[in-house]
Amino acid sequence: MWVSHFPVFGGPHNLMLRLADGLAEAGIRSSALLPDEPGSARDRLTAAGLPVVTCDLPRIRRTRDVRVQAGFVARSLGVVDRIRRVLVDHDVDVVIVGGLANPASAIAAHRLGRAVVWQILDTSTPRLAVDAVLPLVRRCADTVMLNGEALRQHHLGGEPLPQSTFVFAGAVDTAQMRPSETLRRQTRARCGVPPEALLVGTVANRNPQKGIEWFIRAAGPIHRRRPDAWFLISGAAYANHAGYEALLARERAASGVPPERWIVTDEPPRDWYPALDVKCITSIPASEGTTTTALEAMACELPVVATDVGAVREVVLDGVTGTIVPPLDAAAIAAAVIELADRPERRAQMGAAGRRRVRERFDLGACVATHVAAIEQAQAVRRSRAGQTTGARA
């Protein structure tokens, strides 16, 4: 059972879906535990055939609002018991814990004697919370998975964990994610984008960690250099980020880009990648691990302009499959996009190199194999723990 405390479909949910069939072939059935809150994740997972269970799963939020934090504390009372009941009712053998910020599922599984695979997914968890949770990781996890080697240094400072650790990036089915001239023409025609216009896009759920305002701020200089440019923002909005949505709207209005040149959508991005010329990742510091959207874009032969955060440069090779730029720097983002916009042959070279890299290093099969190994190792460790406990009692 995968546990995610986020109700809006994002990278962790995408991973669950893409790995489900491969895990099933290895004899591992998948399900998901999600919060009983409004959001797109439950419907999308259920529609794709993944069993979903929901319960009250509070999550830590990055806010100083005392009311929000008080609500989190109040709802957290009893959350371990709620998760424990789910694990028992659904006869769960292994729990995959999504992230550091919400350890309740690991505690529940550990107390039940179920195997725990703890995934460290990003760099967004505040330092104080990391320091508080790491002792639980050492105690409860049977294996640990890191979404990028850089997360080991970021969270652990190079200090080893007692468990076996596995490094992975997102999963991409390169047979599905691929360049397509047909999709390029159809998608552009549907949105009124001329066939030869420059289309620059970002694919990310619209929350502050993704730094979408920096993409918008870069759009103005890009448009001044390339008046034919159009801009795509593809990703879901959050009900609790209404203020951020308002900020993005103000930034678009102030960008100098004509309103009709902005495409803002929450449609799944598969059709959008082939229509783009350059893909941007403008996440802020303390946000990402790697990011699946970089791999998806590379699989579709798109060059990627990405901010240097988390473990992103482990996926996007600077000068080879894209360009790495400093975070929080609209001028640097714009300059990198303009350089690629003016050199279509360079875009093609980087795109081809990106697809080769994904096929060689980050294809779906490799990600499935890593997860199978982590799950099987966790079960072996848990059996060993159980044997030691039995021996001690005897």
XYZ file of C-alpha atoms in Angstrom:
394
model
C 0.000 0.000 0.000
C 1.376 3.362 -1.094
C 0.570 6.171 1.346
C 0.343 9.765 0.135
C -1.007 12.646 2.211
C -1.706 14.777 -0.874
C -5.166 14.718 -2.514
C -4.109 16.467 -5.748
C -2.604 14.176 -8.384
C 1.152 14.684 -8.633
C 4.472 12.903 -8.998
C 3.975 10.272 -6.252
C 0.571 9.281 -7.638
C 2.019 9.146 -11.142
C 4.683 6.761 -9.837
C 2.082 4.481 -8.248
C 0.192 4.190 -11.517
C 3.177 3.618 -13.752
C 4.685 0.932 -11.557
C 1.489 -0.983 -10.783
C 1.567 -3.338 -13.786
C 5.287 -4.037 -13.498
C 4.972 -4.756 -9.779
C 1.999 -7.032 -10.487
C 4.155 -9.052 -12.882
C 6.559 -9.564 -9.954
C 3.682 -10.766 -7.768
C 3.175 -7.486 -5.885
C -0.362 -6.061 -5.814
C -0.629 -2.287 -5.332
C -3.165 -0.069 -3.606
C -3.131 3.499 -2.326
C -4.122 5.242 0.902
C -5.091 8.893 0.381
C -6.694 11.645 2.454
C -10.467 11.975 2.310
C -10.258 15.502 0.909
C -11.294 17.020 -2.432
C -8.656 16.527 -5.114
C -7.923 14.814 -8.394
C -5.736 11.961 -7.127
C -8.469 9.580 -5.955
C -10.497 9.808 -9.159
C -7.495 9.460 -11.455
C -6.065 6.471 -9.591
C -9.464 4.764 -9.387
C -10.177 5.392 -13.072
C -6.859 3.747 -13.927
C -7.779 0.653 -11.905
C -5.667 1.170 -8.790
C -7.602 0.364 -5.582
C -7.836 3.447 -3.353
C -8.701 3.710 0.342
C -9.273 7.069 2.017
C -9.269 8.239 5.613
C -8.515 11.390 7.583
C -4.801 11.941 6.860
C -3.653 15.333 8.125
C -0.451 16.713 6.654
C 2.084 19.295 7.732
C 1.726 22.576 5.850
C 4.305 25.290 5.319
C 2.466 28.106 7.025
C 2.758 30.141 10.196
C -1.014 30.327 10.551
C -1.599 29.108 14.109
C -5.113 27.946 13.234
C -3.861 25.703 10.442
C -1.173 24.163 12.638
C -3.597 23.718 15.533
C -5.956 21.910 13.174
C -3.120 19.626 12.084
C -2.321 18.733 15.695
C -5.970 18.080 16.527
C -6.500 15.856 13.468
C -3.224 14.014 14.110
C -4.545 12.601 17.348
C -5.473 9.050 16.504
C -4.112 9.068 12.935
C -1.767 6.136 13.656
C -4.721 4.067 14.850
C -6.769 5.071 11.779
C -3.994 3.925 9.458
C -3.467 0.782 11.508
C -7.100 -0.202 11.004
C -6.763 0.316 7.242
C -3.667 -1.879 7.083
C -5.396 -4.651 9.029
C -8.681 -4.421 7.133
C -6.903 -4.623 3.770
C -4.327 -7.225 4.827
C -1.377 -5.056 3.785
C 2.075 -6.678 3.855
C 4.255 -3.705 2.849
C 3.734 0.037 3.294
C 5.502 2.527 1.027
C 5.719 5.801 2.932
C 5.683 8.882 0.675
C 7.982 11.532 2.129
C 9.461 12.594 5.445
C 6.872 15.057 6.676
C 4.132 12.615 7.685
C 5.495 9.541 9.489
C 2.235 8.151 10.896
C 1.936 5.339 8.333
C 5.459 4.122 9.094
C 4.694 4.044 12.813
C 1.439 2.176 12.220
C 3.049 -0.414 9.959
C 6.044 -0.866 12.267
C 3.809 -1.520 15.265
C 1.884 -4.121 13.250
C 5.070 -5.836 12.139
C 4.489 -4.980 8.489
C 7.419 -4.147 6.192
C 8.160 -0.432 5.698
C 9.729 1.083 2.576
C 10.318 4.751 3.377
C 10.729 7.019 0.365
C 12.530 10.344 0.755
C 11.102 12.212 -2.206
C 12.154 15.852 -2.091
C 13.947 18.647 -0.258
C 10.881 20.550 0.937
C 10.659 19.281 4.514
C 11.953 21.919 6.968
C 15.209 21.084 8.744
C 13.627 20.919 12.199
C 11.065 18.409 10.941
C 13.761 16.336 9.232
C 15.799 16.166 12.431
C 12.693 15.115 14.352
C 11.706 12.379 11.874
C 15.090 10.822 11.036
C 15.193 8.818 14.311
C 11.850 7.320 13.268
C 13.281 6.467 9.838
C 16.166 4.640 11.501
C 13.783 2.786 13.800
C 10.793 2.002 11.578
C 12.081 1.701 8.003
C 13.212 -1.649 6.663
C 14.554 -0.084 3.476
C 14.916 3.540 2.388
C 14.501 4.907 -1.136
C 15.962 8.258 -2.218
C 14.611 10.220 -5.158
C 18.103 11.288 -6.191
C 21.558 10.887 -4.707
C 21.644 14.569 -3.705
C 18.923 13.905 -1.136
C 21.349 11.756 0.846
C 23.625 14.729 1.431
C 20.771 17.213 1.827
C 18.908 15.309 4.518
C 21.577 13.079 6.050
C 24.701 15.188 5.665
C 26.496 12.126 4.346
C 25.723 10.149 7.498
C 24.861 6.542 6.614
C 21.563 4.930 7.498
C 21.453 1.454 9.012
C 19.049 0.272 6.305
C 19.753 -0.632 2.712
C 19.113 2.420 0.522
C 17.958 2.522 -3.085
C 18.207 5.549 -5.389
C 15.541 6.057 -8.049
C 14.050 8.678 -10.335
C 10.542 8.809 -11.769
C 9.274 6.131 -14.094
C 8.713 6.848 -17.784
C 7.265 4.477 -20.351
C 9.208 5.584 -23.411
C 6.829 3.639 -25.667
C 4.054 5.985 -24.517
C 6.079 9.167 -23.947
C 7.649 9.925 -27.308
C 7.787 12.673 -29.930
C 4.798 12.778 -32.265
C 4.327 15.127 -35.191
C 0.664 14.157 -35.310
C 0.080 15.150 -31.683
C 2.118 18.292 -32.211
C -0.093 19.429 -35.090
C -3.357 18.393 -33.441
C -2.631 19.966 -30.056
C -1.410 23.226 -31.545
C -4.388 23.451 -33.875
C -6.806 22.825 -31.009
C -5.332 25.737 -29.030
C -4.736 28.112 -31.909
C -0.931 27.954 -31.741
C 0.570 28.423 -35.225
C 2.621 25.453 -36.477
C 5.897 27.404 -36.593
C 5.425 29.512 -33.443
C 7.713 29.050 -30.442
C 5.835 27.258 -27.637
C 7.541 27.248 -24.217
C 5.916 25.435 -21.332
C 6.071 24.279 -17.773
C 4.266 21.185 -16.505
C 3.737 21.316 -12.745
C 0.923 21.451 -10.248
C 0.340 25.067 -9.347
C 1.798 25.389 -5.859
C 4.512 27.743 -4.528
C 7.263 25.109 -4.510
C 7.114 24.904 -8.299
C 8.106 28.565 -8.694
C 5.719 29.138 -11.577
C 5.878 32.908 -11.043
C 9.539 32.724 -12.147
C 8.479 31.048 -15.378
C 5.970 33.850 -15.948
C 8.560 36.514 -15.159
C 10.900 34.947 -17.713
C 8.161 34.970 -20.344
C 8.291 38.760 -20.807
C 11.936 38.899 -21.991
C 11.382 35.784 -24.111
C 8.379 37.371 -25.805
C 10.256 40.624 -26.457
C 12.992 38.653 -28.223
C 10.582 36.263 -29.897
C 7.207 37.981 -30.525
C 5.929 34.695 -31.970
C 6.256 32.956 -28.593
C 3.359 31.257 -26.791
C 3.455 29.971 -23.206
C 1.898 26.928 -21.554
C 1.255 26.300 -17.848
C -0.055 22.752 -17.424
C -0.972 21.545 -13.933
C -3.672 21.315 -11.330
C -4.604 24.150 -8.997
C -5.034 23.682 -5.249
C -8.080 24.818 -3.282
C -5.827 25.901 -0.397
C -3.537 27.950 -2.676
C -6.046 30.529 -3.876
C -3.616 33.312 -2.985
C -0.951 31.730 -5.165
C -3.380 31.448 -8.083
C -4.126 35.155 -7.699
C -0.390 35.926 -7.703
C 0.106 33.955 -10.923
C -2.775 35.817 -12.572
C -1.228 39.167 -11.589
C 2.163 38.065 -12.890
C 0.670 37.047 -16.246
C -1.088 40.399 -16.533
C 2.170 42.241 -15.789
C 4.362 40.083 -18.059
C 3.761 42.028 -21.251
C 2.720 38.816 -22.985
C -0.689 39.177 -24.706
C -3.356 37.275 -22.737
C -4.207 35.103 -25.732
C -0.623 33.797 -25.789
C -1.074 32.120 -22.377
C -2.463 28.576 -22.212
C -3.307 27.576 -18.632
C -4.761 24.100 -18.259
C -5.137 21.208 -15.853
C -5.421 18.634 -18.635
C -3.006 15.678 -18.359
C 0.227 16.740 -20.059
C 0.833 13.787 -22.371
C -0.467 15.608 -25.465
C 1.311 18.826 -24.564
C 4.900 17.616 -24.564
C 5.112 16.927 -28.325
C 3.611 20.382 -28.972
C 6.345 22.205 -27.022
C 9.727 23.479 -28.192
C 11.310 24.008 -24.750
C 10.251 22.622 -21.359
C 10.990 24.694 -18.228
C 11.301 23.617 -14.600
C 11.471 26.707 -12.388
C 11.168 25.159 -8.933
C 12.469 27.101 -5.947
C 15.114 25.944 -3.438
C 13.943 23.359 -0.889
C 11.439 21.766 -3.244
C 12.340 18.906 -5.581
C 14.090 15.626 -5.538
C 14.327 14.776 -9.192
C 11.201 15.564 -11.170
C 9.272 13.198 -13.399
C 8.323 15.999 -15.773
C 11.986 16.402 -16.758
C 12.105 12.738 -17.746
C 8.786 12.939 -19.587
C 9.956 15.947 -21.578
C 13.287 14.315 -22.397
C 11.489 11.162 -23.539
C 9.578 13.390 -25.973
C 12.875 14.832 -27.265
C 12.455 18.206 -25.600
C 15.390 20.218 -24.247
C 14.833 21.156 -20.596
C 15.723 24.441 -18.904
C 15.739 23.655 -15.184
C 16.662 25.403 -11.961
C 19.488 23.882 -9.952
C 17.476 22.478 -7.054
C 17.355 19.113 -5.320
C 18.664 16.329 -7.534
C 17.395 17.753 -10.836
C 20.888 17.956 -12.348
C 21.188 14.173 -11.879
C 18.488 13.869 -14.557
C 19.022 16.968 -16.733
C 22.649 17.013 -17.888
C 23.734 20.625 -18.250
C 24.754 21.361 -21.829
C 23.783 17.861 -22.985
C 20.048 17.319 -22.469
C 19.228 20.843 -21.348
C 20.450 23.858 -19.408
C 20.739 24.202 -15.630
C 20.186 27.736 -14.295
C 20.153 29.291 -10.817
C 16.790 29.258 -9.023
C 14.841 32.476 -8.434
C 16.460 34.082 -11.494
C 14.025 35.029 -14.257
C 16.776 36.605 -16.369
C 18.794 33.371 -16.369
C 15.725 31.299 -17.259
C 14.854 33.674 -20.108
C 18.424 33.741 -21.448
C 18.606 29.936 -21.527
C 15.265 29.653 -23.339
C 16.177 32.378 -25.845
C 19.487 30.689 -26.606
C 17.640 27.471 -27.452
C 14.834 29.283 -29.270
C 17.345 30.826 -31.648
C 19.118 27.516 -32.297
C 16.677 24.856 -33.492
C 19.532 22.500 -34.343
C 20.730 22.716 -30.729
C 17.229 21.919 -29.515
C 17.151 18.858 -31.739
C 20.557 17.650 -30.497
C 19.589 18.054 -26.849
C 16.210 16.422 -27.454
C 17.770 13.356 -29.066
C 20.342 13.093 -26.256
C 17.571 13.392 -23.671
C 15.526 10.556 -25.115
C 18.630 8.327 -25.284
C 19.390 9.105 -21.639
C 15.868 8.265 -20.489
C 15.838 5.001 -22.425
C 19.238 3.985 -21.081
C 18.885 5.127 -17.443
C 15.305 5.960 -16.505
C 12.979 3.702 -18.432
C 10.014 2.129 -16.667
C 11.606 -1.296 -16.345
C 14.576 0.015 -14.384
C 12.317 1.833 -11.922
C 10.150 -1.271 -11.445
C 13.238 -3.398 -10.766
C 14.525 -0.949 -8.156
C 11.175 -0.933 -6.355
C 10.887 -4.727 -6.447
C 14.348 -4.983 -4.913
C 13.506 -2.466 -2.177
C 10.200 -4.191 -1.354
C 11.697 -7.675 -1.252
C 14.597 -6.487 0.903
C 12.149 -4.785 3.288
C 10.178 -8.007 3.664
C 13.353 -9.970 4.340
C 14.432 -7.477 7.000
C 10.983 -7.537 8.613
C 11.020 -11.345 8.737
C 14.432 -11.166 10.379
C 13.129 -8.674 12.938
C 10.195 -10.946 13.697
C 12.514 -13.916 14.152
C 14.739 -11.975 16.520
C 11.705 -10.946 18.571
C 10.485 -14.564 18.743
C 13.932 -15.722 19.764
C 14.186 -13.107 22.459
C 10.794 -14.110 23.899
C 11.735 -17.798 23.836
